[in-house]
């Protein structure tokens, strides 16, 4: 490993110790150099070490995968960002009829749909789970503000977007994501299927909390989120697959006869369209966006029960940082590692055409 990468690893290990995080996987792409490392154990129950093939939950980073699938369908003419959702789901019912009639695909991509977005219930583990959620639970969600007025993070909107993807692709969401994103990008270690997961090395989440005035730790159960929530947070992956995915959003097109995504679609995912209230951030369709010293930074975090993931990309510097952790305090460790990467000047690698 380079000295710079070792500095990040050292900071990460210190943060894991203080935060009681049992395992992690780190990957950094800086210029032409890509480096990876794994740390600790995948589960406090088995004490099996994390290996490069260990799968972690990436949580809400999955939303960028779902959005990538949607933009591929937009490029193919099967969806249109400004089109009403009812053009594709004629039977869509929401509590607010005006919203049901006018909500557009773009409102799902940039979290401006306006309804309550944090109800996730188990509607089954079969291919019809997502359709049942949209048909039975979406009509019950309160409309909090007018569609398109504000940003408000919305898991349910991405579950509806996943339903659009599977409808436009004429297959269930899990198969659609495999055909549209995971397969073509060569992300062979990234998956949604529960059966495949159980045959692979994977990380258990760790929950640490006080119980009866004493510190206690427990393995998070169940292992996965309900299938209907897969478009919002169901993907499991490795750092190598995540950096391969990041390369697409750095502007590298995978080999093929036609672009995987049109440059205009990549820009649309990264261009800021709405402010995030209370933070110096904006939302694209569907990356969080921040301008730092004249550089555009796109990123997304992901949290599930006892696991945390972060992916940060700086296209102008050909820089990508991914960290996968199986501890409840992963956000703090993630910030420590990212801060170390910046202090080690891994981001300062010059790229052709930039100073």
mmCIF file of C-alpha atoms in Angstrom, residues 63-319:
data_model
loop_
_atom_site.group_PDB
_atom_site.id
_atom_site.type_symbol
_atom_site.label_atom_id
_atom_site.label_comp_id
_atom_site.label_asym_id
_atom_site.label_seq_id
_atom_site.Cartn_x
_atom_site.Cartn_y
_atom_site.Cartn_z
ATOM 1 C CA UNK A 63 -30.672 4.519 -4.565
ATOM 2 C CA UNK A 64 -27.967 5.638 -6.999
ATOM 3 C CA UNK A 65 -28.050 2.142 -8.553
ATOM 4 C CA UNK A 66 -31.832 2.371 -8.918
ATOM 5 C CA UNK A 67 -31.463 5.840 -10.411
ATOM 6 C CA UNK A 68 -28.799 4.565 -12.822
ATOM 7 C CA UNK A 69 -31.233 1.862 -13.968
ATOM 8 C CA UNK A 70 -33.933 4.496 -14.414
ATOM 9 C CA UNK A 71 -31.636 6.730 -16.464
ATOM 10 C CA UNK A 72 -30.730 3.797 -18.687
ATOM 11 C CA UNK A 73 -34.452 3.323 -19.330
ATOM 12 C CA UNK A 74 -34.756 7.059 -19.978
ATOM 13 C CA UNK A 75 -31.970 6.792 -22.558
ATOM 14 C CA UNK A 76 -33.869 3.905 -24.168
ATOM 15 C CA UNK A 77 -37.092 5.938 -24.320
ATOM 16 C CA UNK A 78 -38.950 3.659 -21.904
ATOM 17 C CA UNK A 79 -39.209 6.422 -19.265
ATOM 18 C CA UNK A 80 -39.077 10.232 -19.372
ATOM 19 C CA UNK A 81 -37.974 12.306 -16.370
ATOM 20 C CA UNK A 82 -40.675 14.934 -16.762
ATOM 21 C CA UNK A 83 -43.472 12.478 -17.491
ATOM 22 C CA UNK A 84 -46.137 11.828 -14.847
ATOM 23 C CA UNK A 85 -45.744 8.516 -13.060
ATOM 24 C CA UNK A 86 -49.311 7.643 -14.074
ATOM 25 C CA UNK A 87 -48.197 7.454 -17.691
ATOM 26 C CA UNK A 88 -46.518 4.185 -16.684
ATOM 27 C CA UNK A 89 -48.576 3.162 -13.642
ATOM 28 C CA UNK A 90 -52.125 4.061 -14.584
ATOM 29 C CA UNK A 91 -53.541 2.664 -11.371
ATOM 30 C CA UNK A 92 -51.277 4.664 -9.026
ATOM 31 C CA UNK A 93 -53.172 5.710 -5.916
ATOM 32 C CA UNK A 94 -51.888 8.157 -3.296
ATOM 33 C CA UNK A 95 -53.628 9.796 -0.370
ATOM 34 C CA UNK A 96 -53.497 13.132 -2.207
ATOM 35 C CA UNK A 97 -55.149 12.776 -5.615
ATOM 36 C CA UNK A 98 -53.583 15.929 -7.052
ATOM 37 C CA UNK A 99 -50.124 14.551 -6.270
ATOM 38 C CA UNK A 100 -51.050 11.176 -7.736
ATOM 39 C CA UNK A 101 -52.061 12.918 -10.971
ATOM 40 C CA UNK A 102 -49.013 15.164 -11.271
ATOM 41 C CA UNK A 103 -45.996 13.537 -9.579
ATOM 42 C CA UNK A 104 -43.278 13.036 -12.185
ATOM 43 C CA UNK A 105 -40.412 10.581 -12.458
ATOM 44 C CA UNK A 106 -38.032 13.455 -11.641
ATOM 45 C CA UNK A 107 -39.777 14.053 -8.300
ATOM 46 C CA UNK A 108 -38.924 10.508 -7.293
ATOM 47 C CA UNK A 109 -35.294 10.918 -8.368
ATOM 48 C CA UNK A 110 -34.675 14.150 -6.426
ATOM 49 C CA UNK A 111 -36.783 13.461 -3.297
ATOM 50 C CA UNK A 112 -39.369 16.190 -3.926
ATOM 51 C CA UNK A 113 -42.509 14.014 -4.027
ATOM 52 C CA UNK A 114 -43.666 15.385 -0.684
ATOM 53 C CA UNK A 115 -45.293 12.384 0.996
ATOM 54 C CA UNK A 116 -44.118 10.646 4.171
ATOM 55 C CA UNK A 117 -41.218 8.478 3.092
ATOM 56 C CA UNK A 118 -40.107 6.285 5.963
ATOM 57 C CA UNK A 119 -42.712 3.549 6.148
ATOM 58 C CA UNK A 120 -41.071 0.240 5.246
ATOM 59 C CA UNK A 121 -43.149 -2.864 5.864
ATOM 60 C CA UNK A 122 -42.638 -6.470 4.823
ATOM 61 C CA UNK A 123 -44.919 -7.300 1.898
ATOM 62 C CA UNK A 124 -43.375 -10.690 1.152
ATOM 63 C CA UNK A 125 -40.213 -12.139 -0.321
ATOM 64 C CA UNK A 126 -41.481 -12.923 -3.818
ATOM 65 C CA UNK A 127 -41.298 -10.905 -7.057
ATOM 66 C CA UNK A 128 -44.674 -9.283 -6.331
ATOM 67 C CA UNK A 129 -43.516 -7.664 -3.077
ATOM 68 C CA UNK A 130 -42.793 -4.246 -4.590
ATOM 69 C CA UNK A 131 -46.089 -4.093 -6.463
ATOM 70 C CA UNK A 132 -47.991 -4.959 -3.286
ATOM 71 C CA UNK A 133 -46.234 -2.173 -1.391
ATOM 72 C CA UNK A 134 -47.134 0.392 -4.045
ATOM 73 C CA UNK A 135 -50.732 -0.818 -4.276
ATOM 74 C CA UNK A 136 -51.465 -1.232 -0.556
ATOM 75 C CA UNK A 137 -49.139 1.048 1.415
ATOM 76 C CA UNK A 138 -48.513 4.046 -0.836
ATOM 77 C CA UNK A 139 -52.187 5.162 -0.670
ATOM 78 C CA UNK A 140 -51.859 5.393 3.130
ATOM 79 C CA UNK A 141 -48.824 7.719 3.267
ATOM 80 C CA UNK A 142 -49.665 11.292 4.369
ATOM 81 C CA UNK A 143 -48.835 14.104 1.946
ATOM 82 C CA UNK A 144 -46.580 16.430 3.960
ATOM 83 C CA UNK A 145 -46.209 19.244 1.419
ATOM 84 C CA UNK A 146 -46.961 19.998 -2.206
ATOM 85 C CA UNK A 147 -45.212 17.850 -4.758
ATOM 86 C CA UNK A 148 -42.099 19.568 -6.086
ATOM 87 C CA UNK A 149 -41.922 22.274 -3.393
ATOM 88 C CA UNK A 150 -39.096 20.998 -1.197
ATOM 89 C CA UNK A 151 -36.479 18.303 -0.733
ATOM 90 C CA UNK A 152 -37.417 15.664 1.840
ATOM 91 C CA UNK A 153 -35.530 12.354 1.867
ATOM 92 C CA UNK A 154 -37.975 9.714 0.720
ATOM 93 C CA UNK A 155 -37.429 5.950 0.802
ATOM 94 C CA UNK A 156 -40.992 5.282 -0.334
ATOM 95 C CA UNK A 157 -40.448 7.410 -3.446
ATOM 96 C CA UNK A 158 -37.536 5.194 -4.423
ATOM 97 C CA UNK A 159 -39.631 2.112 -3.845
ATOM 98 C CA UNK A 160 -42.120 3.615 -6.296
ATOM 99 C CA UNK A 161 -39.223 4.378 -8.679
ATOM 100 C CA UNK A 162 -38.204 0.719 -8.407
ATOM 101 C CA UNK A 163 -41.743 -0.240 -9.377
ATOM 102 C CA UNK A 164 -41.421 2.004 -12.440
ATOM 103 C CA UNK A 165 -38.123 0.329 -13.339
ATOM 104 C CA UNK A 166 -39.581 -3.145 -13.140
ATOM 105 C CA UNK A 167 -42.681 -2.091 -15.109
ATOM 106 C CA UNK A 168 -40.647 -0.425 -17.872
ATOM 107 C CA UNK A 169 -38.238 -3.375 -18.000
ATOM 108 C CA UNK A 170 -41.103 -5.897 -17.955
ATOM 109 C CA UNK A 171 -39.555 -7.948 -15.151
ATOM 110 C CA UNK A 172 -39.222 -7.810 -11.367
ATOM 111 C CA UNK A 173 -36.932 -5.166 -9.896
ATOM 112 C CA UNK A 174 -34.153 -7.512 -8.817
ATOM 113 C CA UNK A 175 -33.888 -8.980 -12.306
ATOM 114 C CA UNK A 176 -34.167 -5.523 -13.890
ATOM 115 C CA UNK A 177 -31.288 -4.179 -11.795
ATOM 116 C CA UNK A 178 -29.184 -7.180 -12.761
ATOM 117 C CA UNK A 179 -29.911 -6.690 -16.476
ATOM 118 C CA UNK A 180 -29.622 -2.904 -16.521
ATOM 119 C CA UNK A 181 -26.753 -2.196 -14.112
ATOM 120 C CA UNK A 182 -25.054 -5.028 -12.245
ATOM 121 C CA UNK A 183 -24.511 -7.362 -15.193
ATOM 122 C CA UNK A 184 -23.418 -4.839 -17.846
ATOM 123 C CA UNK A 185 -20.992 -3.141 -15.449
ATOM 124 C CA UNK A 186 -19.444 -6.462 -14.445
ATOM 125 C CA UNK A 187 -20.455 -6.111 -10.796
ATOM 126 C CA UNK A 188 -20.360 -9.842 -10.177
ATOM 127 C CA UNK A 189 -20.053 -9.497 -6.405
ATOM 128 C CA UNK A 190 -23.013 -7.118 -6.016
ATOM 129 C CA UNK A 191 -26.365 -8.737 -5.393
ATOM 130 C CA UNK A 192 -29.880 -8.563 -4.020
ATOM 131 C CA UNK A 193 -30.822 -12.249 -4.030
ATOM 132 C CA UNK A 194 -31.087 -13.712 -0.520
ATOM 133 C CA UNK A 195 -30.148 -17.213 -1.620
ATOM 134 C CA UNK A 196 -26.961 -15.981 -3.289
ATOM 135 C CA UNK A 197 -26.096 -13.952 -0.214
ATOM 136 C CA UNK A 198 -26.317 -16.954 2.094
ATOM 137 C CA UNK A 199 -23.878 -18.837 -0.142
ATOM 138 C CA UNK A 200 -21.372 -15.957 -0.003
ATOM 139 C CA UNK A 201 -19.198 -14.501 2.751
ATOM 140 C CA UNK A 202 -21.133 -11.587 4.224
ATOM 141 C CA UNK A 203 -20.928 -9.205 7.164
ATOM 142 C CA UNK A 204 -23.353 -9.176 10.069
ATOM 143 C CA UNK A 205 -24.305 -5.795 11.450
ATOM 144 C CA UNK A 206 -23.367 -5.003 15.047
ATOM 145 C CA UNK A 207 -25.607 -3.055 17.406
ATOM 146 C CA UNK A 208 -24.090 -1.642 20.595
ATOM 147 C CA UNK A 209 -26.345 -0.070 23.224
ATOM 148 C CA UNK A 210 -26.852 0.105 26.989
ATOM 149 C CA UNK A 211 -29.065 -2.647 28.414
ATOM 150 C CA UNK A 212 -29.947 -2.586 32.125
ATOM 151 C CA UNK A 213 -27.286 0.097 32.669
ATOM 152 C CA UNK A 214 -24.583 -2.048 31.078
ATOM 153 C CA UNK A 215 -23.000 -1.927 27.657
ATOM 154 C CA UNK A 216 -24.305 -4.679 25.390
ATOM 155 C CA UNK A 217 -23.619 -5.711 21.820
ATOM 156 C CA UNK A 218 -25.740 -7.865 19.544
ATOM 157 C CA UNK A 219 -25.711 -9.163 15.991
ATOM 158 C CA UNK A 220 -28.356 -7.356 13.965
ATOM 159 C CA UNK A 221 -31.277 -9.448 12.754
ATOM 160 C CA UNK A 222 -32.825 -9.946 10.302
ATOM 161 C CA UNK A 223 -29.852 -10.009 7.947
ATOM 162 C CA UNK A 224 -31.640 -8.091 5.173
ATOM 163 C CA UNK A 225 -34.326 -5.479 4.705
ATOM 164 C CA UNK A 226 -37.789 -6.380 3.308
ATOM 165 C CA UNK A 227 -37.705 -7.135 -0.414
ATOM 166 C CA UNK A 228 -40.068 -4.271 -1.244
ATOM 167 C CA UNK A 229 -37.390 -1.868 0.034
ATOM 168 C CA UNK A 230 -34.664 -3.240 -2.245
ATOM 169 C CA UNK A 231 -34.767 -0.213 -4.613
ATOM 170 C CA UNK A 232 -34.136 2.067 -1.633
ATOM 171 C CA UNK A 233 -31.418 0.092 0.129
ATOM 172 C CA UNK A 234 -31.101 -3.609 -0.644
ATOM 173 C CA UNK A 235 -27.786 -4.069 -2.494
ATOM 174 C CA UNK A 236 -24.845 -5.964 -0.938
ATOM 175 C CA UNK A 237 -21.408 -5.297 -2.412
ATOM 176 C CA UNK A 238 -17.619 -5.139 -2.041
ATOM 177 C CA UNK A 239 -15.183 -2.242 -2.351
ATOM 178 C CA UNK A 240 -13.875 -3.542 -5.676
ATOM 179 C CA UNK A 241 -17.344 -3.596 -7.208
ATOM 180 C CA UNK A 242 -18.144 -0.205 -5.717
ATOM 181 C CA UNK A 243 -15.076 1.417 -7.284
ATOM 182 C CA UNK A 244 -15.925 -0.265 -10.592
ATOM 183 C CA UNK A 245 -19.370 1.325 -10.266
ATOM 184 C CA UNK A 246 -17.789 4.659 -9.306
ATOM 185 C CA UNK A 247 -15.773 4.649 -12.521
ATOM 186 C CA UNK A 248 -19.028 4.969 -14.481
ATOM 187 C CA UNK A 249 -19.913 8.118 -12.550
ATOM 188 C CA UNK A 250 -16.382 9.403 -13.057
ATOM 189 C CA UNK A 251 -17.232 9.381 -16.745
ATOM 190 C CA UNK A 252 -15.678 6.063 -17.817
ATOM 191 C CA UNK A 253 -17.977 4.166 -20.143
ATOM 192 C CA UNK A 254 -17.705 0.359 -19.993
ATOM 193 C CA UNK A 255 -16.798 -1.304 -23.280
ATOM 194 C CA UNK A 256 -19.710 -1.744 -25.660
ATOM 195 C CA UNK A 257 -21.150 -0.647 -28.970
ATOM 196 C CA UNK A 258 -23.127 2.209 -27.430
ATOM 197 C CA UNK A 259 -22.546 4.335 -24.307
ATOM 198 C CA UNK A 260 -23.809 2.672 -21.143
ATOM 199 C CA UNK A 261 -25.285 6.032 -20.174
ATOM 200 C CA UNK A 262 -25.392 9.112 -22.361
ATOM 201 C CA UNK A 263 -23.125 11.888 -21.030
ATOM 202 C CA UNK A 264 -26.232 14.071 -20.656
ATOM 203 C CA UNK A 265 -27.792 11.478 -18.359
ATOM 204 C CA UNK A 266 -24.652 11.228 -16.244
ATOM 205 C CA UNK A 267 -24.692 15.020 -15.920
ATOM 206 C CA UNK A 268 -28.369 15.002 -15.011
ATOM 207 C CA UNK A 269 -27.666 12.613 -12.132
ATOM 208 C CA UNK A 270 -24.914 14.905 -10.818
ATOM 209 C CA UNK A 271 -26.245 18.398 -11.536
ATOM 210 C CA UNK A 272 -27.806 20.012 -8.429
ATOM 211 C CA UNK A 273 -31.531 20.683 -8.757
ATOM 212 C CA UNK A 274 -32.836 21.326 -5.226
ATOM 213 C CA UNK A 275 -31.428 22.596 -1.927
ATOM 214 C CA UNK A 276 -31.169 20.290 1.076
ATOM 215 C CA UNK A 277 -32.666 22.387 3.911
ATOM 216 C CA UNK A 278 -30.314 23.172 6.782
ATOM 217 C CA UNK A 279 -27.187 21.876 5.046
ATOM 218 C CA UNK A 280 -24.727 23.256 2.532
ATOM 219 C CA UNK A 281 -25.783 20.531 0.114
ATOM 220 C CA UNK A 282 -27.917 20.106 -2.935
ATOM 221 C CA UNK A 283 -29.658 17.098 -4.434
ATOM 222 C CA UNK A 284 -29.198 15.878 -7.965
ATOM 223 C CA UNK A 285 -31.014 12.974 -9.613
ATOM 224 C CA UNK A 286 -29.867 11.102 -7.532
ATOM 225 C CA UNK A 287 -26.523 12.110 -6.006
ATOM 226 C CA UNK A 288 -26.003 14.495 -3.141
ATOM 227 C CA UNK A 289 -23.870 17.350 -4.479
ATOM 228 C CA UNK A 290 -21.525 19.820 -2.834
ATOM 229 C CA UNK A 291 -19.124 22.349 -4.319
ATOM 230 C CA UNK A 292 -15.811 22.405 -2.414
ATOM 231 C CA UNK A 293 -13.038 24.793 -3.494
ATOM 232 C CA UNK A 294 -14.340 24.812 -7.046
ATOM 233 C CA UNK A 295 -14.664 21.029 -7.232
ATOM 234 C CA UNK A 296 -17.962 19.205 -7.521
ATOM 235 C CA UNK A 297 -18.252 16.375 -5.014
ATOM 236 C CA UNK A 298 -20.998 13.786 -5.438
ATOM 237 C CA UNK A 299 -21.715 11.286 -2.705
ATOM 238 C CA UNK A 300 -24.209 9.086 -0.923
ATOM 239 C CA UNK A 301 -24.235 7.323 2.438
ATOM 240 C CA UNK A 302 -26.106 4.161 3.340
ATOM 241 C CA UNK A 303 -27.299 2.794 6.673
ATOM 242 C CA UNK A 304 -29.012 -0.453 7.558
ATOM 243 C CA UNK A 305 -29.371 -2.204 10.900
ATOM 244 C CA UNK A 306 -25.829 -2.179 12.273
ATOM 245 C CA UNK A 307 -24.060 -1.370 8.979
ATOM 246 C CA UNK A 308 -22.860 1.851 7.349
ATOM 247 C CA UNK A 309 -21.453 2.621 3.907
ATOM 248 C CA UNK A 310 -20.176 5.771 2.209
ATOM 249 C CA UNK A 311 -19.246 6.497 -1.406
ATOM 250 C CA UNK A 312 -17.626 9.824 -2.341
ATOM 251 C CA UNK A 313 -16.686 10.723 -5.929
ATOM 252 C CA UNK A 314 -14.851 13.764 -7.315
ATOM 253 C CA UNK A 315 -15.022 13.483 -11.112
ATOM 254 C CA UNK A 316 -12.653 16.415 -11.782
ATOM 255 C CA UNK A 317 -9.908 14.689 -9.804
ATOM 256 C CA UNK A 318 -10.710 11.096 -10.767
ATOM 257 C CA UNK A 319 -11.093 10.331 -7.085
#
